[in-house]
PDB file of C-alpha atoms in Angstrom:
ATOM      1  CA  UNK L   1      19.756   5.883   8.781  1.00 93.00           C
ATOM      2  CA  UNK L   2      17.087   3.662   8.736  1.00 96.00           C
ATOM      3  CA  UNK L   3      14.292   4.983   9.689  1.00 95.00           C
ATOM      4  CA  UNK L   4      11.760   1.639  11.203  1.00 96.00           C
ATOM      5  CA  UNK L   5       8.311   3.638  11.833  1.00 96.00           C
ATOM      6  CA  UNK L   6       5.766   3.754   8.947  1.00 96.00           C
ATOM      7  CA  UNK L   7       5.749   6.873   7.269  1.00 97.00           C
ATOM      8  CA  UNK L   8       4.357   9.131   4.642  1.00 96.00           C
ATOM      9  CA  UNK L   9       5.763  11.425   2.239  1.00 95.00           C
ATOM     10  CA  UNK L  10       4.039  15.218   1.937  1.00 91.00           C
ATOM     11  CA  UNK L  11       5.221  17.646  -1.110  1.00 93.00           C
ATOM     12  CA  UNK L  12       3.123  20.441  -0.830  1.00 91.00           C
ATOM     13  CA  UNK L  13       1.354  21.998  -4.221  1.00 93.00           C
ATOM     14  CA  UNK L  14       1.972  20.149  -7.588  1.00 96.00           C
ATOM     15  CA  UNK L  15       4.817  18.642  -8.438  1.00 98.00           C
ATOM     16  CA  UNK L  16       6.215  16.707 -11.281  1.00 98.00           C
ATOM     17  CA  UNK L  17       7.785  13.052 -11.338  1.00 98.00           C
ATOM     18  CA  UNK L  18      10.288  12.206 -13.968  1.00 98.00           C
ATOM     19  CA  UNK L  19      11.376   8.870 -14.880  1.00 98.00           C
ATOM     20  CA  UNK L  20      14.303   8.742 -17.694  1.00 97.00           C
ATOM     21  CA  UNK L  21      16.640   5.902 -18.247  1.00 97.00           C
ATOM     22  CA  UNK L  22      18.655   3.789 -20.908  1.00 97.00           C
ATOM     23  CA  UNK L  23      18.822   0.641 -21.559  1.00 97.00           C
ATOM     24  CA  UNK L  24      22.165  -0.534 -22.692  1.00 97.00           C
ATOM     25  CA  UNK L  25      21.476  -3.010 -25.594  1.00 97.00           C
ATOM     26  CA  UNK L  26      24.814  -3.803 -27.002  1.00 97.00           C
ATOM     27  CA  UNK L  27      26.948  -3.818 -23.613  1.00 96.00           C
ATOM     28  CA  UNK L  28      30.191  -4.725 -25.566  1.00 97.00           C
ATOM     29  CA  UNK L  29      29.877  -1.524 -27.429  1.00 96.00           C
ATOM     30  CA  UNK L  30      31.394   0.370 -24.250  1.00 96.00           C
ATOM     31  CA  UNK L  31      32.096   3.342 -26.780  1.00 96.00           C
ATOM     32  CA  UNK L  32      28.574   3.621 -27.450  1.00 96.00           C
ATOM     33  CA  UNK L  33      26.681   3.306 -23.886  1.00 95.00           C
ATOM     34  CA  UNK L  34      29.528   4.657 -21.563  1.00 96.00           C
ATOM     35  CA  UNK L  35      29.213   8.640 -22.361  1.00 96.00           C
ATOM     36  CA  UNK L  36      25.094   8.169 -22.132  1.00 95.00           C
ATOM     37  CA  UNK L  37      25.674   6.326 -18.977  1.00 94.00           C
ATOM     38  CA  UNK L  38      27.791   9.612 -17.916  1.00 95.00           C
ATOM     39  CA  UNK L  39      26.014  12.444 -19.058  1.00 95.00           C
ATOM     40  CA  UNK L  40      23.327  12.111 -16.532  1.00 94.00           C
ATOM     41  CA  UNK L  41      25.316  11.912 -13.109  1.00 95.00           C
ATOM     42  CA  UNK L  42      27.064  15.460 -14.960  1.00 96.00           C
ATOM     43  CA  UNK L  43      22.983  16.582 -14.988  1.00 97.00           C
ATOM     44  CA  UNK L  44      22.086  15.671 -11.559  1.00 97.00           C
ATOM     45  CA  UNK L  45      25.130  17.292 -10.288  1.00 98.00           C
ATOM     46  CA  UNK L  46      24.128  20.447 -12.075  1.00 98.00           C
ATOM     47  CA  UNK L  47      20.854  20.717 -10.850  1.00 98.00           C
ATOM     48  CA  UNK L  48      21.784  20.027  -7.518  1.00 97.00           C
ATOM     49  CA  UNK L  49      23.732  22.862  -7.033  1.00 98.00           C
ATOM     50  CA  UNK L  50      20.764  25.435  -8.779  1.00 98.00           C
ATOM     51  CA  UNK L  51      17.922  24.642  -6.840  1.00 96.00           C
ATOM     52  CA  UNK L  52      16.100  27.388  -8.336  1.00 97.00           C
ATOM     53  CA  UNK L  53      16.160  25.028 -11.524  1.00 98.00           C
ATOM     54  CA  UNK L  54      13.257  23.263  -9.476  1.00 98.00           C
ATOM     55  CA  UNK L  55      14.935  19.900  -9.146  1.00 98.00           C
ATOM     56  CA  UNK L  56      14.325  18.253  -5.831  1.00 98.00           C
ATOM     57  CA  UNK L  57      15.772  14.928  -5.841  1.00 98.00           C
ATOM     58  CA  UNK L  58      16.652  11.526  -7.909  1.00 98.00           C
ATOM     59  CA  UNK L  59      16.849   7.897  -7.375  1.00 97.00           C
ATOM     60  CA  UNK L  60      19.263   6.260  -9.623  1.00 96.00           C
ATOM     61  CA  UNK L  61      19.329   2.309 -10.524  1.00 96.00           C
ATOM     62  CA  UNK L  62      22.213   0.884 -12.632  1.00 93.00           C
ATOM     63  CA  UNK L  63      21.767  -2.212 -14.136  1.00 93.00           C
ATOM     64  CA  UNK L  64      21.593  -3.360 -18.101  1.00 93.00           C
ATOM     65  CA  UNK L  65      18.707  -0.843 -17.755  1.00 95.00           C
ATOM     66  CA  UNK L  66      19.810   2.112 -16.168  1.00 95.00           C
ATOM     67  CA  UNK L  67      16.521   4.163 -14.314  1.00 97.00           C
ATOM     68  CA  UNK L  68      16.461   7.732 -12.863  1.00 97.00           C
ATOM     69  CA  UNK L  69      13.695   8.868 -10.759  1.00 98.00           C
ATOM     70  CA  UNK L  70      13.573  12.500 -10.526  1.00 98.00           C
ATOM     71  CA  UNK L  71      11.320  14.858  -8.786  1.00 98.00           C
ATOM     72  CA  UNK L  72      10.906  18.463  -9.939  1.00 98.00           C
ATOM     73  CA  UNK L  73       8.527  21.478  -8.631  1.00 98.00           C
ATOM     74  CA  UNK L  74       6.932  22.633 -11.876  1.00 98.00           C
ATOM     75  CA  UNK L  75       6.801  20.852 -15.792  1.00 98.00           C
ATOM     76  CA  UNK L  76       7.917  24.133 -16.854  1.00 98.00           C
ATOM     77  CA  UNK L  77      11.110  24.171 -14.619  1.00 98.00           C
ATOM     78  CA  UNK L  78      11.923  20.708 -16.233  1.00 98.00           C
ATOM     79  CA  UNK L  79      11.224  21.671 -19.764  1.00 98.00           C
ATOM     80  CA  UNK L  80      12.633  24.937 -19.772  1.00 98.00           C
ATOM     81  CA  UNK L  81      16.247  23.041 -17.806  1.00 98.00           C
ATOM     82  CA  UNK L  82      15.350  20.463 -21.157  1.00 97.00           C
ATOM     83  CA  UNK L  83      15.948  23.353 -23.582  1.00 97.00           C
ATOM     84  CA  UNK L  84      18.509  25.408 -22.187  1.00 97.00           C
ATOM     85  CA  UNK L  85      21.775  25.850 -24.490  1.00 95.00           C
ATOM     86  CA  UNK L  86      23.956  26.628 -21.137  1.00 96.00           C
ATOM     87  CA  UNK L  87      22.628  23.402 -19.104  1.00 97.00           C
ATOM     88  CA  UNK L  88      24.316  20.011 -19.218  1.00 96.00           C
ATOM     89  CA  UNK L  89      21.377  18.675 -20.934  1.00 97.00           C
ATOM     90  CA  UNK L  90      21.337  19.377 -24.649  1.00 96.00           C
ATOM     91  CA  UNK L  91      25.174  18.919 -25.484  1.00 96.00           C
ATOM     92  CA  UNK L  92      24.290  15.522 -24.165  1.00 96.00           C
ATOM     93  CA  UNK L  93      21.050  14.813 -25.923  1.00 96.00           C
ATOM     94  CA  UNK L  94      22.718  16.498 -29.320  1.00 96.00           C
ATOM     95  CA  UNK L  95      25.915  13.865 -28.740  1.00 96.00           C
ATOM     96  CA  UNK L  96      23.074  10.907 -28.471  1.00 97.00           C
ATOM     97  CA  UNK L  97      21.843  11.998 -31.729  1.00 97.00           C
ATOM     98  CA  UNK L  98      25.038  12.507 -33.521  1.00 97.00           C
ATOM     99  CA  UNK L  99      26.751   9.191 -31.965  1.00 96.00           C
ATOM    100  CA  UNK L 100      23.802   6.861 -31.155  1.00 97.00           C
ATOM    101  CA  UNK L 101      20.569   8.124 -32.998  1.00 97.00           C
ATOM    102  CA  UNK L 102      18.400   4.952 -34.299  1.00 97.00           C
ATOM    103  CA  UNK L 103      21.250   2.395 -34.839  1.00 97.00           C
ATOM    104  CA  UNK L 104      20.262  -0.090 -31.913  1.00 97.00           C
ATOM    105  CA  UNK L 105      23.144   0.317 -29.343  1.00 97.00           C
ATOM    106  CA  UNK L 106      21.599   2.190 -26.752  1.00 97.00           C
ATOM    107  CA  UNK L 107      18.258   2.555 -26.030  1.00 97.00           C
ATOM    108  CA  UNK L 108      16.882   5.946 -24.694  1.00 97.00           C
ATOM    109  CA  UNK L 109      13.610   6.823 -22.817  1.00 97.00           C
ATOM    110  CA  UNK L 110      11.124   9.061 -20.636  1.00 97.00           C
ATOM    111  CA  UNK L 111       7.798   9.230 -19.065  1.00 98.00           C
ATOM    112  CA  UNK L 112       6.608  12.433 -17.507  1.00 98.00           C
ATOM    113  CA  UNK L 113       3.646  12.806 -14.832  1.00 98.00           C
ATOM    114  CA  UNK L 114       2.370  15.545 -12.882  1.00 97.00           C
ATOM    115  CA  UNK L 115       1.070  14.926  -9.521  1.00 96.00           C
ATOM    116  CA  UNK L 116      -0.728  17.010  -7.292  1.00 94.00           C
ATOM    117  CA  UNK L 117      -2.430  17.049  -3.388  1.00 91.00           C
ATOM    118  CA  UNK L 118      -4.542  13.596  -3.565  1.00 90.00           C
ATOM    119  CA  UNK L 119      -3.646  12.396  -6.447  1.00 93.00           C
ATOM    120  CA  UNK L 120      -0.705  10.250  -5.312  1.00 94.00           C
ATOM    121  CA  UNK L 121      -0.118   8.147  -2.038  1.00 95.00           C
ATOM    122  CA  UNK L 122       3.087   6.471  -0.711  1.00 96.00           C
ATOM    123  CA  UNK L 123       4.270   4.357   2.797  1.00 97.00           C
ATOM    124  CA  UNK L 124       7.676   3.937   3.749  1.00 97.00           C
ATOM    125  CA  UNK L 125       8.386   1.032   6.660  1.00 97.00           C
ATOM    126  CA  UNK L 126      12.423   0.033   7.657  1.00 98.00           C
ATOM    127  CA  UNK L 127      13.733   2.645   5.294  1.00 97.00           C
ATOM    128  CA  UNK L 128      15.896   5.138   4.736  1.00 96.00           C
ATOM    129  CA  UNK L 129      14.608   8.445   3.617  1.00 96.00           C
ATOM    130  CA  UNK L 130      13.769   7.706   0.189  1.00 97.00           C
ATOM    131  CA  UNK L 131      12.043   8.966  -3.374  1.00 97.00           C
ATOM    132  CA  UNK L 132       9.616  11.448  -2.489  1.00 97.00           C
ATOM    133  CA  UNK L 133      10.217  10.758   1.167  1.00 96.00           C
ATOM    134  CA  UNK L 134      13.796  13.215   0.075  1.00 96.00           C
ATOM    135  CA  UNK L 135      12.034  15.141  -2.115  1.00 97.00           C
ATOM    136  CA  UNK L 136       9.454  16.015   0.436  1.00 96.00           C
ATOM    137  CA  UNK L 137       8.725  15.410   4.251  1.00 95.00           C
ATOM    138  CA  UNK L 138       8.647  12.293   6.036  1.00 96.00           C
ATOM    139  CA  UNK L 139       5.384  11.979   8.433  1.00 94.00           C
ATOM    140  CA  UNK L 140       4.592   9.764  10.773  1.00 95.00           C
ATOM    141  CA  UNK L 141       1.296   6.931   9.522  1.00 95.00           C
ATOM    142  CA  UNK L 142      -1.710   8.373  11.449  1.00 90.00           C
ATOM    143  CA  UNK L 143      -4.904   8.501  12.372  1.00 88.00           C
ATOM    144  CA  UNK L 144      -7.166   8.079   9.067  1.00 88.00           C
ATOM    145  CA  UNK L 145      -3.595   7.619   7.079  1.00 90.00           C
ATOM    146  CA  UNK L 146      -3.562   3.865   7.613  1.00 92.00           C
ATOM    147  CA  UNK L 147      -4.363   3.034   4.229  1.00 93.00           C
ATOM    148  CA  UNK L 148      -3.398   4.202   0.815  1.00 92.00           C
ATOM    149  CA  UNK L 149      -6.962   5.736   0.401  1.00 91.00           C
ATOM    150  CA  UNK L 150      -6.831   7.296   3.831  1.00 92.00           C
ATOM    151  CA  UNK L 151      -3.110   8.816   2.800  1.00 92.00           C
ATOM    152  CA  UNK L 152      -4.583  10.283  -0.251  1.00 88.00           C
ATOM    153  CA  UNK L 153      -7.841  12.057   1.257  1.00 88.00           C
ATOM    154  CA  UNK L 154      -5.716  13.100   4.320  1.00 85.00           C
ATOM    155  CA  UNK L 155      -3.596  15.060   1.125  1.00 82.00           C
ATOM    156  CA  UNK L 156      -7.082  16.164  -0.492  1.00 80.00           C
ATOM    157  CA  UNK L 157      -7.607  18.107   3.052  1.00 79.00           C
ATOM    158  CA  UNK L 158      -4.474  18.752   3.674  1.00 71.00           C
ATOM    159  CA  UNK L 159      -3.785  21.047   0.106  1.00 70.00           C
ATOM    160  CA  UNK L 160      -6.773  22.733   0.794  1.00 72.00           C
ATOM    161  CA  UNK L 161      -7.280  26.546   2.216  1.00 67.00           C
TER     162      UNK L 161
END
């Protein structure tokens, strides 16, 4: 559902933004990149069924470079999932290293950022709930939150006891 008003997302406390993706360097080598592309949806499905792991939400874009933006409650929870021998991630990582390693056919990457109140801002106009707006709570942009600086200041004030 498209929300026509100006909205901003609020997520109480600290959280983690995890960007992860892959690049298809040799498109004709389906047998190399297709297993990698199929692994991430399985992980997202697993995490969505287990909210206690700290996973909040993800958005994915598929092209030659696949990008996934994930929101996590904490860095500790993200790292615990990455190392969990019973979860989907570690076997997928091991399979990638065995089948592809550094042969150049498929590139993978990730970036991790921690965020705390007052260190981020956002705005959504004419959008369905998206990104941090799905991981957190959408609120109307009002009062001093009309500008990026105002939204950041409002978060800092909201987080103080």
